[in-house]
Amino acid sequence: MPDYMPHTDEEIASMVAFLGLDSIEQLFDAIPKALQVAGGLSLPQGMPEPDVMASMKTFAKMNKAGADQLICFAGAGAYDHEIPTVVRTLGGRGEFVTAYTPYQPEVAQGVLQAIFEFQTMVSRISGLPVANASLYDGSAAVTEAVNLAVAASKNETVYLSSGVHPHWRSVVKTFARGTGHNIVEVPLNNGVSDFDAVKDAGPPGVIVVGHPTYLGTLEDLADVRSRCDEAGALMVVAADPVATGVLRSAGSWGADVVVGEGQAFGTSLGFGGPYLGLFACTMDQVRRLPGRLVGETVDEEGRRAYVTTLRAREQDIRREKATSNVCTNQTLMAVVAAIQLGWLGTQGLREIAERSVRSTRYLLEGVTKIDGVEPLLPGVATVRDVAITTPLKADLVLERLAEEGFLGGLALSALTDEGDGSVEPNLREHAILMSATEKRTKDEIDQFVTALTKAVVK
């Protein structure tokens, strides 16, 4: 059996003796015996490295995912976009691929400038004046936004629209169990938030909506802003950054905080991560902004320089009083996003958004010609994602599509819990959420429609 342990028995005995202990087990006396595993773990024998590699490759072949094996029509917050070669090349440079946190500006100007450019791009996309150096993912961003908004409004009642991604809502509710925030879920009515359904819940301190919703529908953000003004609440918008290429920015509608998932900008689909949380806010809230913030200044010789600024908000200084406990996050994802956005430019982002909208519309037109397949929300305009219902249960349909080489979308029964306010209970088991990005060709969509036609036959 190969031994991967770095210490010999003699070395371990020497260290134990040096510490004045009788055995290595004494190092774990602080852990209750009930929590210790007696007799060691039941693990197989070790293998040589070539055998380990062969075993892992065998396991990997069991997965069917991504454009290599399945043509992707799934969305719901993670999208199969083109990633230019230049993005992978520049993003893979050793100067960027590091766990080093750039707190020393004299040796980190390159990384700091890249982060500053990222912040500038997020600010433009969101329509708000200040953005941070990123968070872990979209769910972390919306949770931090709720925390900021509650602190600012001094009202712990949070109106959380069911149009926000179900996984993000789940993280917000988990966080609220520790903070005591009162989460009031606002159900959807025909794809938009039905605030009248929660009018007895009391005035909110925060209203959180999607732009678009995770179902692809569009909220009336002017109405949301009006409701916030009436209640003295902050407006938090979970926005899709690619959709901003064809929609007005959430900031232009009066949002106080805009958050989102930046995976679409240069990050591959990878079983959930690492992804990229976007966070922007008004200047009124900059002191409550979570995470790192890079600013531009001049050095003692008058040259432009970049530094981490407003550091007093961070945990290494304020400890338990910090506005956030975000520390070394996946800054590489932010750098990659900045590279992709810089490569695309404003016009390129608009073109990707327009092509994605056209592809999704063509997809919907094709699948709804199939007998028994209907839009989940007939007559409701959608952007980015679209939901359909099928005569068979969604799980079975998606399984059949996978056999034909397609990742056909996500079953809403898997994405949502029973009683979720975003979908009618009688339709939930038969609903599929789909999306088509700029990568999907007309031929691929036509082939998918043909495959779905067969998949829905009983």
XYZ file of N, CA and C in Angstrom, residues 72-243:
516
model
N -26.518 22.172 -24.286
C -27.115 22.750 -23.079
C -28.236 23.739 -23.382
N -29.423 23.441 -22.860
C -30.552 24.371 -22.892
C -31.006 24.705 -21.470
N -30.124 24.507 -20.511
C -30.417 24.849 -19.119
C -29.940 26.264 -18.831
N -30.594 26.900 -17.860
C -30.206 28.255 -17.457
C -30.389 28.407 -15.965
N -31.371 29.208 -15.572
C -31.701 29.393 -14.151
C -30.510 29.864 -13.343
N -29.764 30.810 -13.884
C -28.668 31.404 -13.125
C -27.291 30.941 -13.522
N -27.186 29.859 -14.299
C -25.895 29.360 -14.779
C -26.044 29.058 -16.265
N -25.266 29.744 -17.110
C -25.531 29.733 -18.543
C -24.303 29.311 -19.347
N -24.577 28.644 -20.460
C -23.525 28.127 -21.338
C -23.187 29.173 -22.395
N -22.312 30.103 -22.043
C -21.898 31.161 -22.965
C -20.532 30.855 -23.567
N -20.256 31.501 -24.687
C -18.928 31.415 -25.287
C -17.905 32.095 -24.378
N -16.735 31.480 -24.260
C -15.620 32.083 -23.530
C -14.462 32.220 -24.513
N -14.146 33.433 -24.952
C -13.067 33.617 -25.926
C -11.735 33.084 -25.405
N -10.901 32.609 -26.309
C -9.594 32.076 -25.927
C -8.761 33.101 -25.183
N -8.881 34.360 -25.570
C -8.085 35.405 -24.919
C -8.422 35.502 -23.433
N -9.665 35.211 -23.076
C -10.069 35.286 -21.666
C -9.367 34.203 -20.860
N -9.359 32.985 -21.374
C -8.686 31.893 -20.664
C -7.180 32.134 -20.596
N -6.611 32.664 -21.677
C -5.162 32.876 -21.717
C -4.726 33.930 -20.708
N -5.375 35.092 -20.747
C -4.993 36.163 -19.826
C -5.391 35.829 -18.391
N -6.569 35.238 -18.219
C -7.022 34.898 -16.875
C -6.187 33.822 -16.214
N -5.445 33.048 -17.008
C -4.615 31.996 -16.460
C -3.193 32.414 -16.152
N -2.884 33.690 -16.306
C -1.531 34.161 -15.989
C -1.243 33.987 -14.497
N 0.000 33.667 -14.203
C 0.386 33.408 -12.826
C 0.179 34.586 -11.904
N 0.258 35.808 -12.458
C 0.058 36.988 -11.617
C -1.365 37.062 -11.068
N -2.315 36.467 -11.792
C -3.711 36.483 -11.359
C -4.095 35.224 -10.583
N -3.526 34.088 -10.976
C -3.896 32.817 -10.351
C -3.121 32.677 -9.041
N -3.567 33.360 -8.034
C -2.896 33.379 -6.739
C -3.914 33.611 -5.638
N -3.646 33.052 -4.475
C -4.520 33.270 -3.320
C -4.144 34.528 -2.559
N -3.140 35.236 -3.053
C -2.667 36.426 -2.341
C -3.727 37.525 -2.347
N -4.023 38.061 -1.191
C -4.932 39.198 -1.072
C -4.120 40.483 -1.246
N -4.470 41.341 -2.197
C -3.604 42.479 -2.552
C -3.668 43.644 -1.563
N -3.309 43.380 -0.315
C -3.322 44.439 0.689
C -2.066 45.315 0.628
N -1.041 44.879 -0.093
C 0.183 45.666 -0.217
C 0.221 46.289 -1.612
N -0.229 47.514 -1.758
C -0.338 48.105 -3.092
C 0.992 48.238 -3.815
N 2.086 48.346 -3.062
C 3.377 48.537 -3.714
C 3.810 47.321 -4.531
N 3.201 46.153 -4.280
C 3.568 44.958 -5.040
C 2.361 44.345 -5.753
N 1.236 45.047 -5.813
C 0.016 44.448 -6.363
C -0.734 45.393 -7.293
N -0.048 46.314 -7.957
C -0.748 47.280 -8.798
C -1.510 46.624 -9.948
N -0.958 45.559 -10.520
C -1.639 44.910 -11.638
C -2.975 44.318 -11.242
N -2.984 43.545 -10.166
C -4.228 42.929 -9.694
C -5.207 43.995 -9.230
N -4.708 44.995 -8.515
C -5.587 46.056 -8.019
C -6.236 46.818 -9.172
N -5.482 47.094 -10.229
C -6.078 47.794 -11.366
C -7.126 46.919 -12.046
N -6.846 45.620 -12.174
C -7.829 44.721 -12.781
C -9.127 44.707 -11.975
N -9.002 44.677 -10.646
C -10.194 44.704 -9.796
C -10.918 46.037 -9.935
N -10.157 47.129 -9.995
C -10.768 48.449 -10.156
C -11.562 48.513 -11.460
N -10.993 47.971 -12.535
C -11.711 47.961 -13.817
C -12.970 47.105 -13.713
N -12.873 45.982 -13.015
C -14.054 45.139 -12.791
C -15.142 45.922 -12.069
N -14.766 46.616 -11.002
C -15.742 47.409 -10.250
C -16.400 48.456 -11.143
N -15.606 49.095 -11.995
C -16.142 50.113 -12.899
C -17.165 49.504 -13.849
N -16.864 48.319 -14.368
C -17.780 47.653 -15.292
C -19.075 47.246 -14.596
N -18.974 46.719 -13.385
C -20.178 46.345 -12.632
C -21.010 47.580 -12.319
N -20.340 48.679 -12.015
C -21.049 49.933 -11.757
C -21.853 50.364 -12.982
N -21.258 50.252 -14.158
C -21.961 50.642 -15.387
C -23.133 49.710 -15.674
N -22.931 48.422 -15.463
C -23.992 47.451 -15.726
C -25.163 47.641 -14.770
N -24.857 47.912 -13.511
C -25.903 48.044 -12.492
C -26.581 49.401 -12.505
N -25.886 50.423 -13.017
C -26.425 51.777 -12.982
C -26.271 52.447 -11.634
N -25.357 51.939 -10.813
C -25.095 52.507 -9.490
C -23.630 52.937 -9.392
N -23.321 53.893 -8.517
C -21.996 54.528 -8.545
C -20.856 53.730 -7.944
N -21.132 52.738 -7.111
C -20.031 52.036 -6.454
C -20.303 50.537 -6.436
N -19.268 49.753 -6.736
C -19.362 48.290 -6.717
C -18.152 47.743 -5.981
N -18.337 46.595 -5.337
C -17.209 46.018 -4.601
C -16.397 45.078 -5.487
N -15.386 44.450 -4.878
C -14.462 43.595 -5.628
C -14.990 42.179 -5.794
N -16.282 41.984 -5.648
C -17.014 40.730 -5.846
C -17.237 39.986 -4.548
N -18.211 39.078 -4.593
C -18.520 38.153 -3.505
C -18.474 36.738 -4.075
N -18.856 35.761 -3.259
C -18.678 34.377 -3.680
C -19.594 33.973 -4.835
N -20.852 34.363 -4.778
C -21.797 34.031 -5.842
C -23.039 34.892 -5.666
N -24.036 34.674 -6.535
C -25.239 35.491 -6.479
C -26.007 35.344 -5.188
N -26.045 34.141 -4.626
C -26.784 33.940 -3.375
C -26.125 34.685 -2.227
N -24.792 34.677 -2.177
C -24.084 35.439 -1.141
C -24.332 36.927 -1.312
N -24.381 37.381 -2.570
C -24.576 38.805 -2.833
C -25.949 39.277 -2.373
N -27.007 38.522 -2.693
C -28.345 38.965 -2.300
C -28.513 38.881 -0.788
N -27.876 37.920 -0.148
C -27.947 37.815 1.310
C -27.247 38.992 1.970
N -26.073 39.361 1.458
C -25.366 40.527 1.985
C -26.174 41.803 1.742
N -26.879 41.857 0.610
C -27.697 43.034 0.309
C -28.835 43.177 1.313
N -29.461 42.063 1.664
C -30.527 42.100 2.672
C -29.970 42.581 4.004
N -28.814 42.098 4.375
C -28.183 42.499 5.631
C -27.901 43.999 5.640
N -27.363 44.503 4.540
C -27.089 45.944 4.422
C -28.375 46.750 4.524
N -29.401 46.321 3.784
C -30.639 47.096 3.720
C -31.379 47.110 5.053
N -31.350 45.998 5.770
C -31.984 45.965 7.092
C -31.272 46.921 8.037
N -29.942 46.929 7.990
C -29.179 47.837 8.849
C -29.475 49.294 8.511
N -29.648 49.583 7.221
C -29.895 50.964 6.804
C -31.310 51.423 7.141
N -32.296 50.540 6.956
C -33.693 50.919 7.181
C -34.118 50.780 8.636
N -33.345 49.993 9.397
C -33.682 49.706 10.805
C -35.059 49.049 10.929
N -35.407 48.287 9.902
C -36.666 47.542 9.882
C -36.338 46.139 9.384
N -36.584 45.133 10.201
C -36.147 43.782 9.883
C -37.140 42.988 9.043
N -38.219 43.617 8.601
C -39.165 42.926 7.725
C -38.677 43.010 6.285
N -38.471 41.858 5.673
C -37.928 41.777 4.317
C -38.976 41.166 3.400
N -39.423 41.928 2.407
C -40.299 41.386 1.369
C -39.400 40.751 0.305
N -39.414 39.434 0.231
C -38.560 38.694 -0.693
C -39.423 38.068 -1.776
N -39.307 38.576 -2.987
C -40.136 38.098 -4.085
C -39.804 36.656 -4.440
N -40.843 35.882 -4.733
C -40.646 34.509 -5.195
C -40.053 34.467 -6.592
N -39.932 35.621 -7.230
C -39.270 35.687 -8.528
C -37.760 35.665 -8.432
N -37.221 35.824 -7.219
C -35.785 35.665 -7.006
C -35.469 34.173 -7.040
N -34.306 33.825 -7.549
C -33.933 32.414 -7.701
C -34.204 31.634 -6.414
N -34.844 30.468 -6.490
C -35.175 29.701 -5.279
C -33.967 29.385 -4.401
N -32.831 29.081 -5.002
C -31.643 28.782 -4.196
C -31.161 30.028 -3.455
N -31.247 31.166 -4.085
C -30.846 32.413 -3.430
C -31.780 32.710 -2.261
N -33.082 32.490 -2.478
C -34.035 32.708 -1.387
C -33.740 31.779 -0.216
N -33.357 30.564 -0.523
C -33.036 29.606 0.531
C -31.862 30.081 1.374
N -30.841 30.648 0.731
C -29.681 31.154 1.467
C -30.076 32.350 2.330
N -30.908 33.240 1.784
C -31.381 34.394 2.561
C -32.116 33.922 3.810
N -32.986 32.928 3.658
C -33.762 32.437 4.805
C -32.874 31.728 5.823
N -31.864 31.024 5.347
C -30.916 30.393 6.272
C -30.182 31.450 7.088
N -29.736 32.497 6.420
C -29.045 33.605 7.093
C -29.969 34.265 8.117
N -31.231 34.422 7.740
C -32.184 35.122 8.606
C -32.471 34.361 9.892
N -32.269 33.057 9.884
C -32.494 32.289 11.115
C -31.515 32.701 12.207
N -30.356 33.197 11.802
C -29.377 33.641 12.778
C -29.496 35.104 13.142
N -30.021 35.911 12.223
C -30.098 37.359 12.456
C -31.437 37.805 13.011
N -32.470 36.968 12.835
C -33.796 37.358 13.292
C -34.579 38.177 12.294
N -34.070 38.327 11.066
C -34.819 39.058 10.049
C -36.147 38.355 9.760
N -37.176 39.137 9.571
C -38.505 38.612 9.281
C -38.682 38.529 7.768
N -38.543 37.333 7.218
C -38.631 37.147 5.770
C -40.076 36.873 5.368
N -40.625 37.746 4.548
C -41.986 37.594 4.030
C -41.876 37.310 2.535
N -42.204 36.091 2.130
C -42.112 35.751 0.710
C -43.332 36.282 -0.034
N -43.065 36.994 -1.104
C -44.122 37.585 -1.925
C -44.379 36.653 -3.108
N -45.569 36.055 -3.211
C -45.832 35.133 -4.320
C -45.930 35.868 -5.649
N -45.808 35.105 -6.720
C -45.973 35.668 -8.055
C -47.403 35.466 -8.534
N -47.866 36.420 -9.301
C -49.159 36.326 -9.964
C -48.917 36.629 -11.434
N -49.047 35.597 -12.265
C -48.785 35.735 -13.693
C -47.356 36.226 -13.954
N -46.440 35.764 -13.129
C -45.029 36.040 -13.363
C -44.450 37.252 -12.681
N -45.276 38.041 -11.978
C -44.761 39.229 -11.285
C -45.202 39.207 -9.821
N -44.485 39.934 -8.987
C -44.738 39.919 -7.544
C -46.123 40.464 -7.215
N -46.844 39.719 -6.392
C -48.187 40.116 -5.964
C -48.091 40.675 -4.542
N -47.786 41.960 -4.433
C -47.597 42.570 -3.117
C -48.898 42.663 -2.328
N -50.028 42.671 -3.029
C -51.313 42.720 -2.325
C -51.523 41.469 -1.469
N -50.873 40.374 -1.848
C -51.042 39.122 -1.102
C -50.369 39.162 0.265
N -49.482 40.143 0.483
C -48.772 40.220 1.775
C -49.007 41.571 2.445
N -50.095 42.235 2.094
C -50.337 43.583 2.616
C -50.552 43.605 4.125
N -50.888 42.458 4.709
C -51.104 42.402 6.159
C -49.827 42.069 6.936
N -48.706 41.955 6.230
C -47.452 41.560 6.887
C -46.734 42.728 7.536
N -47.263 43.929 7.368
C -46.604 45.098 7.942
C -45.662 45.749 6.947
N -45.281 46.999 7.188
C -44.414 47.715 6.250
C -43.024 47.082 6.191
N -42.468 46.950 4.990
C -41.144 46.342 4.870
C -40.025 47.356 5.068
N -38.866 46.850 5.467
C -37.657 47.670 5.476
C -36.849 47.450 4.219
N -37.143 46.332 3.545
C -36.429 45.944 2.332
C -37.408 45.252 1.397
N -37.322 45.556 0.111
C -38.047 44.792 -0.906
C -37.012 44.261 -1.892
N -37.037 42.938 -2.105
C -36.082 42.292 -3.007
C -36.846 41.671 -4.173
N -36.482 42.054 -5.394
C -37.132 41.512 -6.590
C -36.066 41.118 -7.606
N -36.485 40.346 -8.611
C -35.594 39.951 -9.694
C -35.777 40.822 -10.918
N -34.709 40.940 -11.718
C -34.753 41.767 -12.937
C -33.871 41.133 -14.010
N -34.430 40.208 -14.809
C -35.767 39.629 -14.731
C -35.859 38.624 -13.586
N -37.060 38.069 -13.390
C -37.217 37.011 -12.401
C -36.497 35.759 -12.902
N -36.372 34.768 -12.037
C -35.680 33.552 -12.482
C -36.484 32.813 -13.552
N -37.782 33.136 -13.684
C -38.613 32.575 -14.749
C -38.507 33.369 -16.040
N -37.746 34.471 -16.005
C -37.556 35.295 -17.191
C -38.544 36.427 -17.343
N -39.514 36.549 -16.429
C -40.520 37.604 -16.524
C -39.977 38.921 -15.987
N -40.665 40.001 -16.313
C -40.193 41.340 -15.966
C -41.102 41.993 -14.931
N -40.499 42.427 -13.836
C -41.223 43.156 -12.797
C -41.424 44.613 -13.218
N -42.430 45.249 -12.630
C -42.637 46.689 -12.791
C -41.772 47.387 -11.740
N -40.541 47.712 -12.105
C -39.610 48.276 -11.127
C -40.013 49.675 -10.684
N -40.730 50.398 -11.530
C -41.221 51.717 -11.109
C -42.220 51.561 -9.961
N -43.070 50.544 -10.055
C -44.028 50.281 -8.976
C -43.306 49.831 -7.708
N -42.276 49.019 -7.854
C -41.506 48.571 -6.688
C -40.851 49.766 -6.006
N -40.290 50.682 -6.802
C -39.665 51.874 -6.231
C -40.692 52.716 -5.476
N -41.889 52.825 -6.033
C -42.949 53.587 -5.384
C -43.334 52.960 -4.046
N -43.421 51.633 -4.007
C -43.761 50.942 -2.763
C -42.659 51.123 -1.720
N -41.420 51.124 -2.161
C -40.304 51.349 -1.235
C -40.369 52.753 -0.639
N -40.645 53.737 -1.483
C -40.731 55.119 -0.997
C -41.859 55.274 0.014
N -42.970 54.622 -0.260
C -44.126 54.716 0.633
C -43.832 54.103 1.999
N -43.059 53.012 2.005
C -42.781 52.298 3.255
C -41.482 52.736 3.918
N -40.699 53.571 3.231
C -39.385 53.929 3.758
C -38.409 52.772 3.684
N -38.574 51.934 2.659
C -37.761 50.728 2.512
C -36.688 50.918 1.454
N -35.668 50.071 1.522
C -34.652 50.048 0.490
C -35.047 49.043 -0.585
N -34.677 49.348 -1.812
C -35.006 48.503 -2.955
C -33.761 47.731 -3.386
N -33.839 46.410 -3.284
C -32.746 45.528 -3.693
C -33.193 44.762 -4.930
N -32.379 44.787 -5.971
C -32.721 44.110 -7.216
C -31.665 43.055 -7.531
N -32.120 41.819 -7.692
C -31.252 40.732 -8.142
C -31.337 40.696 -9.660
N -30.351 41.288 -10.314
C -30.406 41.508 -11.756
C -29.517 40.523 -12.505
N -29.967 40.123 -13.682
C -29.126 39.318 -14.562
C -28.248 40.265 -15.372
N -26.922 40.176 -15.250
C -26.059 41.170 -15.898
C -26.066 41.097 -17.417
N -26.275 39.914 -17.989
C -26.333 39.818 -19.446
C -27.622 40.446 -19.964
N -28.732 40.217 -19.260
C -30.008 40.803 -19.672
C -29.950 42.320 -19.690
